[in-house]
XYZ file of C-alpha atoms in Angstrom:
639
model
C 99.954 126.832 117.940
C 102.325 129.422 119.523
C 105.349 127.017 119.758
C 104.658 125.857 116.044
C 104.739 129.101 114.697
C 107.950 130.095 117.027
C 109.861 126.783 116.011
C 109.134 127.822 112.207
C 111.389 130.730 112.841
C 114.087 128.922 114.174
C 116.575 128.089 111.321
C 117.134 124.713 112.731
C 113.498 123.825 112.082
C 112.433 126.417 109.356
C 112.780 124.019 106.618
C 110.301 121.733 108.274
C 106.579 121.144 107.265
C 103.729 122.217 108.898
C 102.753 118.603 109.653
C 106.114 117.929 110.810
C 106.773 120.910 113.199
C 103.427 119.730 114.724
C 104.826 116.525 115.764
C 108.231 118.122 116.835
C 106.273 120.449 118.660
C 104.257 118.057 120.943
C 107.918 116.713 122.039
C 108.934 119.737 123.830
C 108.756 120.792 127.429
C 108.746 124.259 128.641
C 111.206 125.810 131.364
C 111.199 129.303 132.787
C 114.708 130.261 134.257
C 115.879 133.288 136.191
C 118.818 135.183 135.625
C 122.265 133.126 136.786
C 120.448 129.955 136.761
C 122.854 127.085 135.558
C 121.146 125.301 132.557
C 123.836 122.494 132.414
C 127.674 122.317 133.695
C 130.824 121.465 131.856
C 131.417 117.462 132.409
C 127.954 116.774 133.207
C 126.316 113.874 131.041
C 124.131 115.318 128.408
C 120.333 114.356 128.458
C 118.597 117.509 126.635
C 118.745 120.224 123.828
C 117.254 123.532 124.248
C 115.818 126.676 122.003
C 115.695 129.967 123.439
C 112.371 131.465 123.600
C 113.240 134.825 125.353
C 115.792 136.130 127.305
C 119.726 135.362 127.027
C 122.062 132.279 127.591
C 125.779 132.487 128.064
C 127.725 129.443 126.826
C 131.386 129.177 128.323
C 134.087 126.776 129.498
C 135.370 126.926 132.918
C 138.537 124.910 132.710
C 140.917 127.735 132.621
C 141.811 130.475 135.241
C 140.226 133.180 133.159
C 137.106 131.595 131.411
C 137.170 131.246 127.899
C 134.185 133.298 126.367
C 132.251 131.429 123.790
C 128.687 133.056 122.630
C 125.645 134.605 124.242
C 122.779 133.005 122.839
C 119.451 134.937 122.438
C 116.154 134.242 121.222
C 115.775 131.626 118.282
C 119.201 130.199 118.949
C 119.473 126.733 120.163
C 122.433 124.691 122.443
C 123.255 121.566 123.975
C 122.917 119.456 120.797
C 126.615 118.834 120.064
C 126.743 116.712 123.465
C 123.903 114.610 122.396
C 125.079 113.644 118.827
C 128.419 113.424 120.024
C 127.164 111.296 123.204
C 129.728 112.997 125.253
C 129.814 115.204 128.354
C 129.094 118.748 128.164
C 132.080 120.481 126.807
C 130.783 124.073 128.294
C 128.452 125.485 130.854
C 125.208 127.555 130.050
C 123.975 130.349 132.505
C 121.246 132.317 132.179
C 122.315 136.470 131.855
C 118.797 137.604 131.252
C 115.418 135.952 132.505
C 114.998 133.038 129.956
C 112.032 130.866 128.631
C 113.215 127.851 126.966
C 111.779 124.934 125.174
C 113.576 121.519 126.101
C 113.795 118.378 124.128
C 114.891 115.232 125.660
C 117.605 113.102 124.051
C 115.433 110.022 122.923
C 113.051 112.790 121.348
C 115.958 114.405 119.894
C 117.348 111.405 117.997
C 113.706 110.460 116.909
C 113.380 113.895 115.131
C 116.737 113.643 113.954
C 115.997 110.143 112.147
C 112.821 111.302 110.834
C 114.003 114.551 109.263
C 117.309 114.736 107.284
C 116.875 118.679 106.763
C 117.560 118.886 110.475
C 121.038 116.784 110.258
C 121.982 118.386 106.937
C 121.427 122.138 108.493
C 123.419 120.771 111.381
C 126.471 119.601 109.454
C 126.527 122.745 107.519
C 126.782 124.808 110.591
C 129.533 122.783 112.213
C 131.546 122.906 108.877
C 131.140 126.382 108.977
C 132.281 126.871 112.565
C 135.314 124.986 112.127
C 136.321 126.764 108.764
C 136.203 129.869 110.484
C 137.755 129.111 113.741
C 134.326 129.500 115.601
C 135.406 127.078 118.475
C 136.354 129.288 121.322
C 137.165 132.882 121.542
C 139.208 134.132 124.423
C 137.683 136.746 126.681
C 135.174 137.702 129.470
C 131.710 138.567 128.383
C 131.179 142.623 128.849
C 128.091 143.734 130.935
C 125.225 145.270 129.141
C 122.895 146.435 131.439
C 123.350 148.751 134.627
C 121.086 150.223 137.679
C 122.359 153.366 138.881
C 120.850 154.613 142.018
C 121.449 157.106 145.018
C 121.412 156.979 148.767
C 120.047 160.632 148.788
C 118.066 162.908 146.188
C 120.456 165.703 146.323
C 123.977 163.639 145.262
C 123.984 164.900 141.444
C 122.716 161.054 140.181
C 121.882 162.536 136.946
C 124.493 164.831 136.334
C 126.656 161.457 136.724
C 124.835 159.265 134.929
C 124.541 161.714 131.921
C 127.938 162.667 131.965
C 129.300 158.741 132.120
C 126.820 158.421 128.843
C 128.324 161.751 127.354
C 131.932 160.211 127.844
C 131.026 156.662 127.051
C 129.267 158.043 123.505
C 132.293 160.407 122.908
C 135.325 157.913 123.505
C 134.149 155.131 122.041
C 131.588 153.329 119.521
C 129.153 152.157 121.760
C 125.304 153.215 121.668
C 124.019 153.857 124.968
C 120.557 154.105 126.589
C 119.539 155.557 129.589
C 116.082 154.536 130.762
C 114.484 156.927 133.623
C 111.432 155.157 135.317
C 110.611 158.275 137.165
C 109.636 160.934 134.557
C 111.606 164.451 134.968
C 110.186 167.610 133.786
C 111.115 168.346 130.127
C 112.776 171.821 131.426
C 115.402 169.638 133.531
C 116.080 167.716 130.630
C 117.084 170.838 128.664
C 119.472 171.929 131.321
C 121.023 168.546 130.052
C 121.041 169.585 126.593
C 118.727 167.195 126.015
C 115.856 167.339 123.106
C 112.880 165.622 122.286
C 112.688 162.869 119.708
C 110.531 160.183 118.100
C 110.963 156.837 119.358
C 114.066 155.569 117.093
C 112.644 151.905 116.353
C 109.140 150.772 117.352
C 110.029 147.088 117.131
C 111.862 147.920 120.323
C 108.424 146.995 122.107
C 107.482 144.326 119.684
C 108.193 141.361 122.596
C 105.767 143.063 124.874
C 102.217 141.911 125.015
C 99.669 144.232 122.597
C 97.619 145.633 124.973
C 100.687 146.811 126.914
C 102.588 149.120 124.918
C 101.112 152.702 124.135
C 103.351 155.323 122.819
C 102.141 158.122 125.170
C 103.490 156.114 128.234
C 107.115 156.579 126.511
C 108.989 159.680 125.741
C 112.243 159.755 124.012
C 115.220 162.259 124.091
C 118.768 162.520 122.326
C 122.183 164.302 123.120
C 124.213 165.521 120.608
C 126.806 163.307 121.643
C 124.862 160.284 120.821
C 122.977 158.856 123.481
C 119.194 158.451 124.140
C 117.180 158.681 127.261
C 113.722 156.967 127.539
C 111.307 158.307 129.983
C 108.613 156.010 131.470
C 105.540 157.486 132.854
C 105.243 156.958 136.696
C 101.822 155.352 136.506
C 103.119 152.470 133.899
C 105.962 151.331 136.276
C 104.349 148.464 137.955
C 102.971 147.206 134.433
C 106.697 146.885 133.251
C 107.564 144.428 136.235
C 106.708 141.392 134.530
C 108.031 142.091 131.282
C 111.206 144.057 131.970
C 113.060 141.044 130.782
C 111.441 141.172 127.180
C 111.799 144.832 127.056
C 115.585 144.452 127.777
C 116.160 141.749 125.549
C 114.768 144.110 122.777
C 117.375 146.943 124.132
C 120.102 144.645 123.663
C 119.654 144.355 119.867
C 119.817 148.191 119.343
C 122.077 149.113 122.386
C 125.546 148.248 123.227
C 124.858 149.641 127.107
C 121.598 150.292 128.808
C 121.362 152.244 132.172
C 118.518 152.446 134.569
C 118.102 155.421 136.591
C 116.555 154.320 139.752
C 117.231 157.289 141.485
C 116.821 156.937 145.734
C 113.489 154.473 144.887
C 113.323 150.977 145.783
C 110.127 149.874 144.614
C 109.167 146.675 142.785
C 110.258 147.990 139.374
C 113.603 149.232 140.779
C 114.027 145.679 142.661
C 113.605 143.797 139.470
C 115.987 145.775 137.748
C 118.835 145.484 140.143
C 117.900 141.539 139.701
C 118.528 141.645 136.037
C 121.166 144.003 135.513
C 124.959 142.867 135.205
C 126.022 145.493 137.612
C 124.474 147.896 140.159
C 126.164 151.372 140.806
C 125.216 153.339 144.127
C 126.134 156.786 144.774
C 126.700 157.221 148.385
C 126.585 160.270 150.870
C 129.275 159.707 153.002
C 128.812 161.550 155.862
C 128.616 160.021 159.255
C 125.377 160.947 159.959
C 124.202 158.890 156.612
C 126.475 155.981 157.324
C 123.933 153.580 158.479
C 121.368 154.572 156.179
C 123.808 154.096 153.485
C 124.864 150.557 154.827
C 120.876 149.766 154.612
C 120.715 150.684 151.136
C 123.915 148.761 150.408
C 122.480 145.764 151.958
C 119.367 145.744 150.071
C 120.928 146.269 146.594
C 123.101 143.241 147.617
C 120.262 140.986 148.606
C 118.570 141.437 145.290
C 121.716 141.554 143.132
C 122.772 138.261 144.517
C 125.272 137.134 146.978
C 128.636 136.416 145.907
C 128.130 137.912 142.518
C 130.182 141.007 143.108
C 127.448 143.021 141.024
C 127.212 146.291 143.401
C 129.637 148.762 143.318
C 129.864 152.464 145.404
C 130.822 155.518 144.537
C 130.894 158.646 146.732
C 129.364 161.834 146.104
C 130.799 165.122 147.767
C 127.656 167.167 147.129
C 126.523 166.679 150.275
C 128.524 167.696 153.673
C 131.231 169.573 153.867
C 133.541 166.841 155.649
C 133.289 163.206 154.888
C 134.264 159.610 155.881
C 137.876 158.762 154.771
C 137.358 156.200 151.601
C 139.528 153.731 153.101
C 137.271 153.740 156.265
C 134.270 153.594 154.171
C 135.449 150.133 152.331
C 135.946 148.863 155.752
C 132.498 150.240 157.528
C 130.535 149.253 154.663
C 132.530 145.587 153.602
C 133.003 146.785 150.195
C 135.040 144.753 147.814
C 137.263 147.789 146.513
C 137.812 151.311 148.059
C 135.024 153.841 146.728
C 136.078 156.345 144.117
C 134.826 159.656 144.253
C 132.166 160.002 141.244
C 130.771 163.175 142.151
C 133.017 166.413 143.193
C 131.506 170.007 144.181
C 131.504 171.583 140.919
C 129.399 174.432 139.161
C 128.267 171.585 136.780
C 127.159 169.291 139.017
C 125.389 171.863 141.256
C 123.600 173.273 137.908
C 122.468 169.836 136.727
C 124.696 170.261 133.483
C 127.117 167.390 131.710
C 130.541 167.592 132.457
C 132.002 167.354 128.743
C 135.659 168.257 129.923
C 138.355 165.927 129.020
C 140.393 166.599 131.888
C 143.461 164.760 132.852
C 144.508 162.938 135.389
C 141.010 161.047 134.524
C 138.754 160.961 137.506
C 135.239 161.181 138.514
C 132.045 160.332 135.744
C 134.806 160.025 132.920
C 137.000 157.262 134.926
C 134.060 155.130 135.252
C 132.755 156.024 131.574
C 136.236 155.007 130.304
C 136.187 151.432 132.350
C 132.475 150.867 131.226
C 133.308 151.261 127.732
C 136.668 149.806 127.767
C 139.077 152.121 126.623
C 141.322 152.414 129.644
C 144.790 152.759 128.678
C 147.492 151.090 131.134
C 151.238 151.963 131.069
C 154.006 149.781 132.463
C 157.366 151.160 133.232
C 160.001 148.942 133.313
C 163.055 148.405 135.315
C 166.942 149.915 134.581
C 168.285 152.138 136.818
C 169.423 155.551 135.687
C 168.097 154.419 132.118
C 164.790 154.452 133.526
C 165.032 158.584 133.093
C 164.047 157.543 129.542
C 160.548 157.081 131.028
C 160.002 160.694 131.495
C 160.451 161.202 127.801
C 158.028 158.929 126.662
C 155.421 160.347 129.224
C 156.272 163.916 127.725
C 155.333 162.874 124.163
C 152.098 160.952 125.572
C 151.162 164.150 127.281
C 151.945 166.459 124.465
C 149.615 164.391 122.051
C 146.905 164.064 124.626
C 147.232 160.236 125.483
C 145.603 159.938 128.817
C 147.023 156.995 130.976
C 144.283 155.603 133.008
C 146.657 153.081 135.440
C 149.968 152.833 135.405
C 152.411 150.004 136.770
C 155.892 150.137 137.838
C 159.139 148.073 138.610
C 162.277 149.708 140.046
C 163.130 152.707 138.396
C 159.808 152.633 136.485
C 158.121 152.755 139.842
C 159.765 156.102 141.147
C 158.985 157.526 137.720
C 155.889 156.301 137.933
C 154.545 157.275 141.333
C 156.071 160.606 141.099
C 153.988 160.935 137.930
C 150.849 159.916 139.495
C 151.298 162.098 142.340
C 151.993 165.249 140.213
C 149.915 164.545 137.194
C 152.292 166.312 135.086
C 155.856 165.724 133.195
C 157.004 169.339 134.236
C 156.485 168.715 137.824
C 157.852 165.113 137.272
C 161.184 166.441 135.698
C 161.481 169.126 138.394
C 161.396 166.491 141.366
C 163.872 164.151 139.452
C 166.481 164.630 136.648
C 166.393 168.533 137.399
C 168.022 167.890 140.892
C 171.068 165.918 139.665
C 172.476 167.988 136.816
C 176.057 166.540 137.753
C 177.609 163.443 138.837
C 178.864 165.132 141.933
C 174.909 166.190 142.759
C 173.628 162.573 141.871
C 176.187 160.894 144.078
C 175.466 163.257 146.942
C 171.822 163.183 146.337
C 171.156 159.302 145.969
C 174.203 157.638 147.455
C 174.745 156.884 151.266
C 177.279 154.345 151.264
C 177.519 151.740 154.375
C 179.374 148.569 155.307
C 178.378 146.138 152.962
C 176.646 143.662 155.309
C 172.967 144.025 153.361
C 173.815 146.273 150.479
C 176.507 149.128 149.509
C 174.127 151.664 149.797
C 171.800 152.232 153.044
C 168.969 153.809 150.624
C 167.582 156.184 152.923
C 168.411 159.380 150.744
C 166.618 157.532 147.554
C 163.723 157.213 150.233
C 163.788 160.824 151.278
C 164.213 161.933 147.346
C 160.826 159.985 146.924
C 158.998 161.074 149.885
C 159.502 164.462 148.923
C 158.674 164.076 145.364
C 155.170 162.847 146.007
C 154.859 164.860 149.088
C 154.558 162.287 151.519
C 151.583 160.762 149.576
C 149.461 157.124 150.637
C 148.534 155.539 147.463
C 144.755 156.792 148.069
C 146.147 160.185 147.367
C 147.605 159.159 143.657
C 146.218 161.111 140.725
C 146.490 158.195 138.591
C 145.659 154.823 139.814
C 149.140 153.019 140.261
C 150.665 149.567 141.275
C 154.472 148.898 142.261
C 156.139 145.726 142.004
C 158.419 144.156 144.383
C 160.261 140.872 145.243
C 160.262 139.227 148.421
C 163.647 137.955 148.607
C 163.199 135.228 151.581
C 160.103 133.708 149.624
C 161.138 134.284 146.063
C 157.636 135.772 145.543
C 156.633 138.830 143.741
C 155.182 141.445 145.959
C 152.529 144.478 144.748
C 152.186 147.478 146.449
C 148.909 149.723 145.917
C 148.143 150.699 149.627
C 149.802 152.542 152.030
C 153.055 154.826 151.834
C 153.837 155.525 148.211
C 157.455 156.258 148.954
C 158.474 153.497 151.091
C 156.534 151.280 148.400
C 158.922 152.769 145.537
C 162.152 152.341 147.677
C 161.223 148.666 148.149
C 161.061 148.026 144.406
C 164.451 150.264 143.804
C 166.445 147.710 146.000
C 168.849 146.214 143.456
C 170.505 143.187 145.546
C 173.694 143.994 146.882
C 173.524 147.687 145.777
C 170.799 148.852 148.054
C 170.110 147.351 151.404
C 166.569 145.201 150.996
C 163.699 147.202 152.500
C 161.515 145.931 155.535
C 157.896 146.725 154.283
C 154.549 145.050 155.219
C 156.075 142.380 157.167
C 158.504 141.397 154.173
C 161.882 141.979 153.178
C 161.743 143.579 149.701
C 164.003 143.622 146.578
C 164.024 145.124 142.883
C 160.782 144.149 141.404
C 162.618 143.718 138.193
C 164.258 139.933 139.155
C 160.690 138.769 138.684
C 158.766 141.100 136.797
C 160.979 143.805 134.643
C 158.140 144.874 132.466
C 154.551 144.516 134.800
C 152.300 144.244 131.651
C 150.260 141.223 133.235
C 149.680 143.513 136.455
C 147.566 145.937 134.090
C 145.923 142.941 132.604
C 144.939 141.795 136.134
C 143.824 145.463 136.574
C 141.526 145.477 133.560
C 143.572 147.861 131.186
C 142.082 147.483 127.919
C 144.894 148.858 125.849
C 148.470 148.358 126.842
C 151.380 150.292 126.444
C 155.056 149.058 127.650
C 158.348 150.812 127.928
C 161.540 148.767 128.566
C 164.753 150.149 128.917
C 166.345 146.485 129.629
C 166.251 145.299 126.147
C 168.891 142.580 125.441
C 169.109 143.560 121.799
C 170.290 147.069 122.530
C 172.297 146.846 125.975
C 175.459 145.267 124.674
C 178.534 147.074 125.651
C 181.858 145.920 124.579
C 184.910 147.025 126.256
C 188.344 145.259 127.834
C 188.476 147.108 130.836
C 188.212 145.053 133.838
C 184.806 145.864 135.640
C 184.641 146.835 139.447
C 182.390 145.337 141.746
C 179.568 147.704 141.198
C 179.416 147.183 137.539
C 179.999 143.418 138.172
C 176.591 143.663 140.113
C 174.957 145.931 137.983
C 175.521 144.292 134.776
C 174.212 140.814 136.587
C 171.061 142.471 137.433
C 170.912 143.989 133.842
C 171.624 140.602 132.325
C 168.440 138.994 134.674
C 166.083 141.811 133.750
C 167.020 141.558 129.895
C 166.387 137.859 129.960
C 162.992 137.975 132.323
C 161.459 140.530 129.881
C 160.915 137.620 127.012
C 157.216 137.201 128.095
C 155.703 140.572 128.504
C 155.889 142.102 124.455
C 153.129 139.610 123.458
C 150.517 140.687 126.172
C 151.209 144.509 125.148
C 149.460 146.294 122.372
C 152.577 148.446 121.759
C 156.383 148.291 123.114
C 158.493 151.210 123.389
C 162.227 150.364 123.539
C 164.613 153.632 123.851
C 167.873 153.352 122.606
C 169.898 153.491 126.148
C 172.859 151.928 124.853
C 175.985 152.800 126.422
C 174.614 154.268 129.577
C 175.481 152.752 132.890
C 173.119 151.970 135.790
C 174.475 154.845 137.990
C 174.468 157.805 135.313
C 171.852 159.634 137.195
C 173.171 163.063 136.043
C 172.330 162.213 132.405
C 168.637 162.444 132.515
C 168.074 165.173 130.034
C 169.935 163.237 127.440
C 168.166 160.036 128.184
C 164.963 161.683 128.442
C 165.687 162.692 124.851
C 166.224 159.288 123.880
C 162.604 158.286 125.554
C 161.023 161.113 123.510
C 162.528 159.910 120.174
C 161.471 156.381 120.821
C 157.727 157.435 121.810
C 157.713 159.732 118.914
C 158.451 156.720 116.340
C 155.274 154.920 117.315
C 153.085 157.809 118.373
C 150.657 157.377 115.307
C 150.428 153.733 116.297
C 149.382 154.495 119.901
C 146.838 157.152 118.567
C 145.323 154.689 116.262
C 144.980 152.095 119.472
C 143.454 154.490 121.761
C 141.201 156.061 119.007
């Protein structure tokens, strides 16, 4: 009877009579599927169709390097019937994303049901007609995580400060609705420190899937923050009761909230283990002192065991609230076998120590705000292209972005774009960037003296040591770990003809490698490769920002083949021939990046030579003008 009632609410069967529904229900089998179970794979022979009773199932194609996201199905949705109708192999994979109960109908039973119920065939034909007319077939993209668990290796690492700060920044920088679930009841006085105010339950239907005898309003306490996010506290005595029904509760939460965080503190009981298994991502705030290292290893191992091996669901961040000194983050990565270098999520600050939300919109973006922007999908990436001296116009673009409060989350740079990007990433301000670059070269003589170190042209006309020293001084001998803005620098392995990405080690040497215009600068031996100008293969590295997860991409191109045509009858010298050859190569190679960018800025640098390093002020103004022309588009993009 329960199945009959459920099927009557499913659109596919809603027009069927009760008598027919009883017959159809008797044909269905029941499957209980855990998160990450595969129902069927693309290419499998089709033998069944399915109706979801609870949980969620993702349908996607695996044929591409980046999977095509099709649709995430939920309660009442059905799938797998198309392959039965066409008698072809499955054209997509079905993976469970939240513990699911599904009803299964075998092929022969499906054909019997279909032949005896014309209304079902009519419903399906109309459904497919709508899908085809609306371009439903396939939608590019990756499914965004909805559920996060957040835990800590120690009770004094500022977990609540971090979690509520993340929720604040997501709420104020995106339209996403956020819920924080606190399984461990906090005192109301502590909630008041975070400016959280008690409220009535916003929607009683959130608990409609729970068994009737399980939900009692007294076991749940709701709070809201003025920025928009909600907090749900669960009575401690009620925790164990939630374990078996947590998938149902999560299913309901997903109907009202875009993002749900489970605050697990430093506990790891049955409820916490269930949450870790069910969540899409699991964040852990770690104590990075040597004394605590072994304990941290054990707790991360327990998380990974519950989250699933090889699913890359566990991510660690460092808190500096404990211990005056800590283990370097690159060492932590090696010691803990992490997939990436852990960021600093909590620094010693009055707000963290006093349990207050960090509401500051600081730049460079870091800590809780950096995590929030990543989760919310609002990170801005800036690609700075090649162009020798013309690349000084990048500084003008950066000035306009800075003046208008457009905060850059990550950068990728090639050749001159690598130099400008690296110095800006190290200093975090255009004023400091300008002092370390164009202000040093007010005249051609000073530019030549500061940059050019001629040699016998065995590998290049210029040795490049002066350029290396210039960059090293400008970035203060920085390692990539020291950069205030995450940055990737692009070079080319001249022997193998391969693109090389630099994001670890010595920043100055990576920049010098990317600056190595063939013939003009000697190639650089760096990290076991002979590296030259990255612009030969990737003049405007937009694709690198895509790979790194930027959500909005702004590109700056100074090697625009439409604007860099310069006439003249004078016979060019060898240096000009080489530089123009490289410029033509750069210009031709820029054709593919624009379509992957949200906004492309083309400073007008026509008429400037590759070695006009002394014309920085004028070139900067060209960048300012070009960026100001599109600044309203940029504001619309990031808002």
